XYZ file of C-alpha atoms in Angstrom:
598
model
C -20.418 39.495 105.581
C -19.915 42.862 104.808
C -20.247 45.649 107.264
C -19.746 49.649 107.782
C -19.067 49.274 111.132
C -15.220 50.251 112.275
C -12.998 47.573 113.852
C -12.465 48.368 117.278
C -8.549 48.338 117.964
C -7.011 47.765 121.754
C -4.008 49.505 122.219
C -2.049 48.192 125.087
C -1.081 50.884 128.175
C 2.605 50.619 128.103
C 4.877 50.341 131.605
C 5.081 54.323 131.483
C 1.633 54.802 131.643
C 0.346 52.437 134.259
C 3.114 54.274 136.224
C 1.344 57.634 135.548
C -1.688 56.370 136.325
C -0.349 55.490 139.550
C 0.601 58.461 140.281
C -2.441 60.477 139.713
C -4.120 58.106 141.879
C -1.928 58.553 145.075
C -1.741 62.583 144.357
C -5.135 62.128 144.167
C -5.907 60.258 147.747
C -3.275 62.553 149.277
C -4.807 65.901 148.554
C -8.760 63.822 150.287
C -6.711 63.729 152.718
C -5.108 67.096 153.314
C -8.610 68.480 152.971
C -9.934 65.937 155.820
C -7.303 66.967 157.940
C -8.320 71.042 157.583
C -11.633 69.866 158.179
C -11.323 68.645 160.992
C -8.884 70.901 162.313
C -11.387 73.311 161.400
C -14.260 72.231 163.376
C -12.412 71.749 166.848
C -12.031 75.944 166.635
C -15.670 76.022 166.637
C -17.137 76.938 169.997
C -18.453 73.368 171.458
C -21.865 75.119 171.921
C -22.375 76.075 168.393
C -21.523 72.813 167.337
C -23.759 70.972 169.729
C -26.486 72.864 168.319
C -25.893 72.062 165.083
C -26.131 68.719 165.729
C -29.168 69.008 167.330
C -31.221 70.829 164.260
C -29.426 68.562 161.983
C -30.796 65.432 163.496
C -33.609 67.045 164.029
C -34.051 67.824 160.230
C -32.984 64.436 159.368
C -35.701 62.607 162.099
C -38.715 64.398 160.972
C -38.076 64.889 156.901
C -40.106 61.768 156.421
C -43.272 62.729 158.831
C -46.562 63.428 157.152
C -46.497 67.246 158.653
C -43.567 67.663 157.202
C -45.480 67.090 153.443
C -46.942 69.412 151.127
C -44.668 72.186 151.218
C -44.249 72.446 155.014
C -40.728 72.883 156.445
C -38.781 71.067 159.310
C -37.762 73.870 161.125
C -41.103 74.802 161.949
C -41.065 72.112 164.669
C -38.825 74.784 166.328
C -41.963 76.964 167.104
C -43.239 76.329 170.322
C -47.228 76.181 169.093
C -49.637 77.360 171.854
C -52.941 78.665 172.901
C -51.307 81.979 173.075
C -50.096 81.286 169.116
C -53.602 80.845 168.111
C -54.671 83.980 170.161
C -51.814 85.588 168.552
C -52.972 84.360 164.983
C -56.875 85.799 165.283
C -55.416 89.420 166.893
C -53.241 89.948 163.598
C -54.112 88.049 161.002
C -57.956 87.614 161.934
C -58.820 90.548 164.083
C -62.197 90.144 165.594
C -63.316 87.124 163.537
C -65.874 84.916 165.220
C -64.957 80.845 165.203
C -67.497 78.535 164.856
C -67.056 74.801 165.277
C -70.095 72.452 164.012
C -69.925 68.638 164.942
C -72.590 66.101 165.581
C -70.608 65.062 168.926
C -70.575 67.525 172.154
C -68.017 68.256 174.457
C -69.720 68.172 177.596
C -72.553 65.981 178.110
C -74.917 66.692 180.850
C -77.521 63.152 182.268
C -79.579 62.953 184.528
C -79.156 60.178 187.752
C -81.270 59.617 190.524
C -78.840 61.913 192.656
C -79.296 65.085 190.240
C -77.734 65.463 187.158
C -73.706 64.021 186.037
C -71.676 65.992 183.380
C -70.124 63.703 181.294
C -66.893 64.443 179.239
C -67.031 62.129 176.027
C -63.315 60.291 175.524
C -63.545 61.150 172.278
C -60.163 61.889 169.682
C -62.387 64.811 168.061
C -63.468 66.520 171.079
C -59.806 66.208 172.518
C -58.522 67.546 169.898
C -61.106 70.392 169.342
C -61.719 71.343 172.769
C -58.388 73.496 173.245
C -58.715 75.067 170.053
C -62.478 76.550 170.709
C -61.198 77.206 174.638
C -58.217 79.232 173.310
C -60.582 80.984 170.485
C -63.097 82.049 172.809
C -65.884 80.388 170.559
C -69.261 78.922 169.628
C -69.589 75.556 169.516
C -72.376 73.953 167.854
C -73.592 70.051 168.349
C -76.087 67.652 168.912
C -77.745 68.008 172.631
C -78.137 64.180 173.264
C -77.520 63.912 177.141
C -80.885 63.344 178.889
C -80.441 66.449 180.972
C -78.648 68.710 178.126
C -82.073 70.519 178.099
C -82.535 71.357 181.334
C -78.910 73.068 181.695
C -79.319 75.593 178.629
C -80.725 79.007 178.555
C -83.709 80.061 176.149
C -81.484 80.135 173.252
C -80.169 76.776 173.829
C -76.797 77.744 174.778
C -74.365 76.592 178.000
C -71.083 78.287 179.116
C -68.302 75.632 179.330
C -66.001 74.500 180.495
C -67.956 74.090 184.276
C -66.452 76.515 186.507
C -63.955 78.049 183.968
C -65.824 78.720 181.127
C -64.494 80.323 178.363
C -66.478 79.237 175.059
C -69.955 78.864 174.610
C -72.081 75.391 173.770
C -74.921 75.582 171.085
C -76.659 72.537 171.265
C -79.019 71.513 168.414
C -82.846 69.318 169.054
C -83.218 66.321 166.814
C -86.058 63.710 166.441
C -85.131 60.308 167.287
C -86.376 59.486 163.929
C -83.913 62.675 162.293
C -80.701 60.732 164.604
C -81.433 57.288 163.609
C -81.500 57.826 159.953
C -79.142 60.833 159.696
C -76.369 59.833 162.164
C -76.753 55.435 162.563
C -77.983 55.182 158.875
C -76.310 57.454 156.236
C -73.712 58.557 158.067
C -72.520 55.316 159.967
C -74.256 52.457 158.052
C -73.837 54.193 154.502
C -69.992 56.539 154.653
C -68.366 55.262 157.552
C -67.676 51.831 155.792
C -67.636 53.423 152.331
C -64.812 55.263 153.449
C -62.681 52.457 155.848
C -61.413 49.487 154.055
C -63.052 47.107 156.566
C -64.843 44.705 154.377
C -68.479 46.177 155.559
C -70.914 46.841 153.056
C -72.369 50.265 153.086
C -76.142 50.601 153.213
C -77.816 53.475 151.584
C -81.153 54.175 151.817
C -83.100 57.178 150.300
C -85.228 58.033 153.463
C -81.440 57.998 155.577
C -80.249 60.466 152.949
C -83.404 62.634 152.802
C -83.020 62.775 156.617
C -78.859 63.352 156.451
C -80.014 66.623 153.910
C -82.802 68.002 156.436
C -80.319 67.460 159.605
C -77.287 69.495 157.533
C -80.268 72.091 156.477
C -80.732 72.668 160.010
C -77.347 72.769 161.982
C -76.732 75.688 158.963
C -80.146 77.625 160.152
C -77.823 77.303 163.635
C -74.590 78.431 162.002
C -75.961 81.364 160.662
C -78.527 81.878 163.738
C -74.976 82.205 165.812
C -72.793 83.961 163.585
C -72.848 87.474 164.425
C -71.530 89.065 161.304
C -71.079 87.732 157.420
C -67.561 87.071 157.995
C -66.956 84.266 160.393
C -64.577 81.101 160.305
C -66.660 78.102 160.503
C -64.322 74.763 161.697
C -66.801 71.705 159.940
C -66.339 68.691 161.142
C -66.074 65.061 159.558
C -68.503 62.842 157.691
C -71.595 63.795 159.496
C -71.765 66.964 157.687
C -70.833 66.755 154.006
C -73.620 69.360 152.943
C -72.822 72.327 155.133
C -70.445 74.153 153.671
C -72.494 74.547 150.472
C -75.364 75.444 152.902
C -73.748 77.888 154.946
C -71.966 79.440 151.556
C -75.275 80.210 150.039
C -76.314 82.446 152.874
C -72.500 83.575 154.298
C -70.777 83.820 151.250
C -67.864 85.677 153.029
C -67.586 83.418 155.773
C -64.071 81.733 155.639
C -65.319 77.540 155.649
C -62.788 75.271 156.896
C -63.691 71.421 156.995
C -62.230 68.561 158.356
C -62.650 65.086 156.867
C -61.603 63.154 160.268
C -61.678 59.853 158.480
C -59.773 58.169 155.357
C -61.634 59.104 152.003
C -61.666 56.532 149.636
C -60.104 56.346 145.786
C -62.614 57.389 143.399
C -63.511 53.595 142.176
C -64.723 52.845 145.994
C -66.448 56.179 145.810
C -68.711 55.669 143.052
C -70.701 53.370 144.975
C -72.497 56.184 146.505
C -75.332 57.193 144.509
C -75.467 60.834 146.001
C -71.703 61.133 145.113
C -71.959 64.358 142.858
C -74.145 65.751 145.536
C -71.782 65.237 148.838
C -68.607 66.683 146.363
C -71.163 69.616 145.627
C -71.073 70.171 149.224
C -67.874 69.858 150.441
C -66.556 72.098 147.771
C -68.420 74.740 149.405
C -65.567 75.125 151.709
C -62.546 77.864 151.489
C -60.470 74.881 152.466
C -60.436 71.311 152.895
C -58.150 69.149 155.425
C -57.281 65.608 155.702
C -55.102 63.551 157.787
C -52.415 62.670 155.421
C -51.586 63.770 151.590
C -53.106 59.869 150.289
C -56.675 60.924 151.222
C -56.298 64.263 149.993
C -55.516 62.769 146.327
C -58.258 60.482 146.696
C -60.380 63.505 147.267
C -58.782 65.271 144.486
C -59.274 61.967 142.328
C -63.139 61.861 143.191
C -63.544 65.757 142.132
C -61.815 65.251 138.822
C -63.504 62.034 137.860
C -67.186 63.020 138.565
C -67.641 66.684 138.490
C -66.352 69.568 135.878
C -64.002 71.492 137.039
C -60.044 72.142 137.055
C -57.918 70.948 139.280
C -54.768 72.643 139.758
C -52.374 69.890 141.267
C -49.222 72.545 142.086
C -51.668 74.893 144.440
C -53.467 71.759 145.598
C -56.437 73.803 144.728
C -60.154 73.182 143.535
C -62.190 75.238 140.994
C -65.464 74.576 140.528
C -68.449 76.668 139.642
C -66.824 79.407 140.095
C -65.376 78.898 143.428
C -62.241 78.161 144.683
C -61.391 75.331 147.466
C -57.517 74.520 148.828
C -57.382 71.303 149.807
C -54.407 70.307 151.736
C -53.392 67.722 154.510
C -53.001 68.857 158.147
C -52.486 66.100 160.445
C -54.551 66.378 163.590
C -52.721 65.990 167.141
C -53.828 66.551 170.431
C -52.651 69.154 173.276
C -49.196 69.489 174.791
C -48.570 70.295 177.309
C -52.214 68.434 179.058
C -53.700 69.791 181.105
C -55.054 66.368 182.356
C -51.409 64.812 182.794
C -51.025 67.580 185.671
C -53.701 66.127 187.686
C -52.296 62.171 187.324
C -50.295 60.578 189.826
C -46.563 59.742 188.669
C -46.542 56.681 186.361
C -45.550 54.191 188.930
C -48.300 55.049 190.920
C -50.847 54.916 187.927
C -49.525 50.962 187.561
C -49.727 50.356 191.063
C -53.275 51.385 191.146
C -54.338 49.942 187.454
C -52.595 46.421 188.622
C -54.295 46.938 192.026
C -57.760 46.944 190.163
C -57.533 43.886 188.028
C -55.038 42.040 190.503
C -52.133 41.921 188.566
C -48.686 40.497 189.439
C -46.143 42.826 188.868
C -44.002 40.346 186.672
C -47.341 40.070 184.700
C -46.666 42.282 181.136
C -49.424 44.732 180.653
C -50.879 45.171 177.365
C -53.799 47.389 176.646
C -55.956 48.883 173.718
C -58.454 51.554 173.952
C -60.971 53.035 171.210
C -64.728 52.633 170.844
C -65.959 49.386 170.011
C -65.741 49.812 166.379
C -65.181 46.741 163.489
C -62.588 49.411 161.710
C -60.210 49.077 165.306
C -59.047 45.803 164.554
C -59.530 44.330 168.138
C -60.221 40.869 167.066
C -56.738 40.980 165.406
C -55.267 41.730 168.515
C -56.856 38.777 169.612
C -55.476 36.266 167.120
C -51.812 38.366 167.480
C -52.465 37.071 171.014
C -53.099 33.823 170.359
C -50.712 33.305 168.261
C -47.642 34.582 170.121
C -49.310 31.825 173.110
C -49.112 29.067 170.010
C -45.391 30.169 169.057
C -44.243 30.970 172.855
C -46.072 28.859 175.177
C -43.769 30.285 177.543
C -45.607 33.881 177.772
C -48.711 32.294 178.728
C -49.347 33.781 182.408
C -46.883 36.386 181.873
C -48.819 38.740 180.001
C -52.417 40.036 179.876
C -54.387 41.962 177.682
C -56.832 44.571 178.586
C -58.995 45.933 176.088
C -60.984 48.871 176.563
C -63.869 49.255 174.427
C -66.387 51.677 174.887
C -70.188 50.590 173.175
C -70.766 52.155 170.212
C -73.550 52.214 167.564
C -74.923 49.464 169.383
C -78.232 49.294 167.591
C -76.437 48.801 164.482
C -76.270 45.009 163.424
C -72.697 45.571 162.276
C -71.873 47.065 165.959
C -73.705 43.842 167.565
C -72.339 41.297 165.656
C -68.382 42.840 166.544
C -69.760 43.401 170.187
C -70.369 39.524 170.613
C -67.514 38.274 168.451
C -65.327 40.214 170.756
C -66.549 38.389 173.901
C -66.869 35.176 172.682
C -63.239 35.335 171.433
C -62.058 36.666 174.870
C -63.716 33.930 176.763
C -62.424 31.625 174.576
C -59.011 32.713 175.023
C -59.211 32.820 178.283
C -60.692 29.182 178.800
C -58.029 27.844 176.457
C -54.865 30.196 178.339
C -56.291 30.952 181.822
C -56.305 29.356 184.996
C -57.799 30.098 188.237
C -56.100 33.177 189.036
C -54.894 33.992 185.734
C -57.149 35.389 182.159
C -55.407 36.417 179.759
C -58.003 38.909 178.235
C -59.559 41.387 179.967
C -62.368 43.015 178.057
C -64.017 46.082 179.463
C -67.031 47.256 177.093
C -67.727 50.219 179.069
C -67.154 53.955 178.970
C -64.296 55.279 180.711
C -63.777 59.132 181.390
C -59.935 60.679 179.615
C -58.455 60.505 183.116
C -59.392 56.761 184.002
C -58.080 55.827 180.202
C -54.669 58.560 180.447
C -53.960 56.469 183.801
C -53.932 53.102 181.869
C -52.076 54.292 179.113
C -49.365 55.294 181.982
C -49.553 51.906 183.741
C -49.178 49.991 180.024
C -46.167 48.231 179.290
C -47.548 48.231 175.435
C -49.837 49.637 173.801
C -51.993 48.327 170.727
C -52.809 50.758 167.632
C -54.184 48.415 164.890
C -56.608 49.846 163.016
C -57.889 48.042 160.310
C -58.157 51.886 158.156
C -57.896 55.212 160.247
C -58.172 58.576 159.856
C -55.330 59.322 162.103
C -56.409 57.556 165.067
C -55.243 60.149 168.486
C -54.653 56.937 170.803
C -51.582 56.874 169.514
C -50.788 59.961 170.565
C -52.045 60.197 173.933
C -50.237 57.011 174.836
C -46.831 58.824 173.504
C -47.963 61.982 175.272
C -48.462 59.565 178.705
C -45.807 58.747 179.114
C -43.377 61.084 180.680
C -40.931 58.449 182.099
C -40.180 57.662 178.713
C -40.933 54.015 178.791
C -43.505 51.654 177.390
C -43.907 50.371 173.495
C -46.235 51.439 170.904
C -47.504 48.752 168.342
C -49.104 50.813 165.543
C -51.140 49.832 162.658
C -49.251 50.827 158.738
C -52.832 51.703 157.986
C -53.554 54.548 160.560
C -52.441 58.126 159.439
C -50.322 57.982 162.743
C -47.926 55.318 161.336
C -46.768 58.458 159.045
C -45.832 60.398 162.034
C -44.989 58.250 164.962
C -42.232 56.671 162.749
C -40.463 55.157 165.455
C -43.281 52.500 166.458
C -43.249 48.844 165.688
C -45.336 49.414 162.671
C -47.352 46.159 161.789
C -49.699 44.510 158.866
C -53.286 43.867 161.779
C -53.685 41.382 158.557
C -50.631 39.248 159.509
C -51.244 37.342 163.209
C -47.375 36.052 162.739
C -46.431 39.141 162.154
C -47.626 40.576 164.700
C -47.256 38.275 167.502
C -43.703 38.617 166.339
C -43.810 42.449 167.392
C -45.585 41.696 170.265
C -42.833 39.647 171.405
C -40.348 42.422 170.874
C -42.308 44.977 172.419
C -41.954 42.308 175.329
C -38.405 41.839 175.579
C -37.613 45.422 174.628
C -35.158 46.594 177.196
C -35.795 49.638 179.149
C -33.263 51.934 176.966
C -34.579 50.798 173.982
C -38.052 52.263 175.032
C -36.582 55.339 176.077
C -34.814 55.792 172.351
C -38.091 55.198 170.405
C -40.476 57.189 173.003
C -37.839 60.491 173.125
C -38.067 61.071 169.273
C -42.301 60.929 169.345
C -42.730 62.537 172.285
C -40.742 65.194 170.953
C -42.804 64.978 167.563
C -45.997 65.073 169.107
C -44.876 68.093 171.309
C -43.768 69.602 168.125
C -46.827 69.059 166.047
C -49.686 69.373 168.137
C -53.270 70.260 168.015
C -52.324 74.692 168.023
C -50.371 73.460 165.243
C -52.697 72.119 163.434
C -55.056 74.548 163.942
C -52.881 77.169 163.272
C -51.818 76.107 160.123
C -55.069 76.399 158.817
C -56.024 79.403 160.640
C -52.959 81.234 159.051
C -54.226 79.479 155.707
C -57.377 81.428 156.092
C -56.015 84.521 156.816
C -54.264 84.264 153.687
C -56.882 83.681 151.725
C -59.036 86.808 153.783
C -56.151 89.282 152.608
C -56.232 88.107 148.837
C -60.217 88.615 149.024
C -60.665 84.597 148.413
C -62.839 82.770 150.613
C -64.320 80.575 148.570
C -66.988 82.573 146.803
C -64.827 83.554 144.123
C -61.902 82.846 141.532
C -58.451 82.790 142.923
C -56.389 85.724 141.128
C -54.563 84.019 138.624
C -50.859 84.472 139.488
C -51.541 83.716 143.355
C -50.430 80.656 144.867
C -52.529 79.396 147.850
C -49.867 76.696 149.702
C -48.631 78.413 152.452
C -44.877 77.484 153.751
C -45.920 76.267 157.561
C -42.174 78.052 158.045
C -43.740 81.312 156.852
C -46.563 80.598 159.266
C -44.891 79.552 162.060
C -42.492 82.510 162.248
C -45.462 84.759 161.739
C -46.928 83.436 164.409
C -44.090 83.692 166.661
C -42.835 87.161 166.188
């Protein structure tokens, strides 16, 4: 058959050529390494100090380019800033001079109940409240939340506000009345039964009920009256907080429209196919887009956000500035992992760790060669303390020989316990513990330990330093701060951190053993390793995220969004209007930090 196609011809290398070839290939090697050789003759006239620190930022670089802080724009060597309350102070005087903050949340900070003996203050262990509490001590703020302590009236002035912190304060409380009838169906039914599982992958239907969202509008109407009851000018920064509040920036922006809004969505938000179940979906986007800016834990939810916008509202989405429009109004919505303090404050007053364990073992009369393994959260179904459970039972089934050598202690303070959700976890939880323990224990010896009960930050920052593992394994999380209180702990540098893929922490805290809380081999697997881990082992993977959390803590985090705001003050955008065309609204954290610093 015919063809146009030429025939290819081989021409063979003749005896000269291979020899040529040779050559070039040996010149070639030889002059690798020549320039080796300089190299490294090179480097030893460097002084040692300048090259030990190069090492240092290098690996530093290198550790943290894959964190979730270090997303979106945000450059390593801003870990190099030490963030503070003194950077935050620093941020308001310059960028922010004389700007009032506001924080809104539905929880309090300080709790105040009465007892037969007078009245108790109680400080909620609560990831939001840790995490907020520096920021609105070190902003000299207003803090606004729902009075629920039985004694919170009798401890405010006629304008329902308290000076905290007792004995030092140095922010003020604003605590806001509701009906029993405006909590149950604002706070237990649209917020918890209705977006809390609409948001959390935890195979719980949501409920939604009109008279729970008529309820969830009126309580949002009236914690704005409170906003702009407290603000003291047109121009203050309002910190919103989480799910409970969806409609307030819209609120607030109709009657401050020059207030800077920042919220913070504390929990996962859902792709825009799990969204749509909601049928006031348009309404709670309406709201939130109210805000200047908008934060979540990690860049996935922020997309997911973004998604939702673009699929059921009109506006235009510009993907490069991570920016909003919509109605004429402009929102940034970025991700800024949440932390907690460093240094605390409450690690000063603990005893050293080995006195912690001696105590903690003293309490539930533990061996000493008895492992401890703990987990601590509210009793929630998104926690995934029942997994622990099977993990537990399966490592007995697999190793027989670690039954009486290792115990697990689950704190798990009552939550939502009206809820039929909350009850049903509640009793699943003790009837799997007892069973464990009939199956396991013996008469000196239970395997599970299950304390439904509140504990105050101290008792549970004393546990966490008496643990020889701790248990992350949410089922879907926010970020979930246990985490990083356990890593912040512990200052000896010892004890292992089993952390859930599916909490925003797993992005961060990269040297965990990272588990499926789907998989009970797999986990039980980790569990044994976290067992048998040797003592410098621990030590390699605590340095690296105690380091990390140090880096990125909560005056980080608040910073970076404080400094975002300040930006978006000096262009004249604070959400009531278009962004100038040729601005662009990500700011480098580098650019922030070293603002912040100088």
């Amino acid at each position: 058959m015919a063809t146009d196609r030429p025939e290819k011809i081989v021409v063979p290398m003749s005896d000269f050529g291979i020899e040529v070839l040779w050559v070039l290939i040996i010149a070639s090697l030889g002059l690798s390494a020549v320039a080796l050789v300089f190299s490294i003759s090179h480097r030893r006239h460097i002084p040692a100090a300048a090259s030990s620190a190069g090492d240092d930022v290098a690996s530093e670089a290198a550790r943290t380019v894959l964190r979730e802080f270090e997303k979106n724009g945000h450059s390593a060597d801003a870990a190099l800033i030490t963030w503070s309350p003194d950077t935050l102070r620093k941020i308001l005087a310059d960028d922010l001079p004389e700007t009032q903050v506001i924080v809104v949340s539905n929880r309090e900070p300080y709790i105040h109940n009465t007892r037969d003996d007078g009245i108790e203050l109680l400080v909620p262990a609560s990831g939001l409240v840790s995490a907020l509490e520096p920021i609105t001590r070190a902003c000299a703020g207003t803090w606004i939340a729902y009075g629920g302590g039985t004694a919170d009236r009798l401890t405010v002035d006629e304008n329902d506000r308290v000076e905290v912190p007792p004995g030092n304060p140095s922010y003020t409380l604003r605590r806001v009345w509701l009906t029993e009838e405006e909590y149950h169906a604002y706070y237990l039914g649209f917020a918890n039964e209705g977006l809390w599982p609409l948001c959390h992958i935890a195979f719980t239907r949501p409920i939604f009920r009109a008279s729970d969202w008529e309820a969830y509008e009126a309580v949002n109407r009236k914690f704005a009256d409170t906003v702009v009851a407290e603000a003291r000018n047109e121009r203050p920064i309002v910190l919103v907080q989480d799910y409970h509040f969806a409609l307030l920036p819209r609120m607030i922006r109709e009657r401050l429209p020059e207030a800077i809004i920042i919220t913070f969505w504390h929990i996962p938000w859902p792709n825009s196919e799990v969204y749509s179940i909601c049928p006031w979906r348009e309404r709670i986007l309406e709201g939130l887009l109210g805000s200047s800016i908008i934060g979540f834990h990690t860049q996935f939810h922020a997309n997911n956000f973004t998604e939702s916008v673009d699929r059921f509202l009109e506006s235009r989405i510009e993907r490069a500035d991570a920016a909003i429009s919509y109605g004429g109004q402009t929102t940034l919505v970025h991700a800024y992992p949440i932390s907690i303090e460093w240094p605390s404050e409450l690690l000063a007053r603990l005893p050293p760790v080995e006195e912690c364990r001696a105590r903690v073992r003293d309490r539930f009369g533990l061996p000493a060669n008895v492992k401890l393994c703990v987990g601590v959260e509210r009793l929630d179904y998104t926690k995934g303390i029942l997994d622990r459970f099977h993990a537990l039972d399966e490592l007995f089934t697999r190793y027989p020989e670690w039954v009486g050598k290792v115990v697990f202690l689950q704190v798990a303070a009552p939550s939502r316990g009206t809820l039929p959700a909350y009850q049903q976890l509640h009793d699943e939880c003790l009837r799997y513990a007892e069973e464990l323990n009939q199956r396991y224990g013996g008469e000196n010896y239970s395997p599970v330990l299950m304390l439904a009960e509140h504990h105050s930050q101290e008792q549970v920052y004393e546990i966490y330093r008496a643990a020889d593992i701790c248990m992350v394994t949410s089922l879907h999380d926010g970020m979930n701060l246990v985490a990083k209180e356990f890593v912040a702990a512990r200052d000896d540098e010892q004890g292992v951190l089993l952390l859930s893929t599916f909490a925003g922490a797993s992005r961060e805290l990269l040297e965990a053993l990272i588990v499926n809380p789907y998989d009970a081999t797999m986990m039980s697997e980790a569990l044994l390793q976290a067992l048998t881990m040797t003592p410098d082992e621990q030590r390699e993977r605590m340095r690296p995220m105690r380091e990390m959390v140090r880096d990125n803590n909560v005056y980080r985090w608040a910073g970076s969004m404080l400094l975002d705001a300040a930006r978006l003050r000096k262009r004249g955008v604070t959400g009531n209007g278009e962004r100038p065309s040729n601005s662009n609204n990500v700011v480098s954290l580098f650019e922030r930090a070293r603002k912040a610093a100088s």
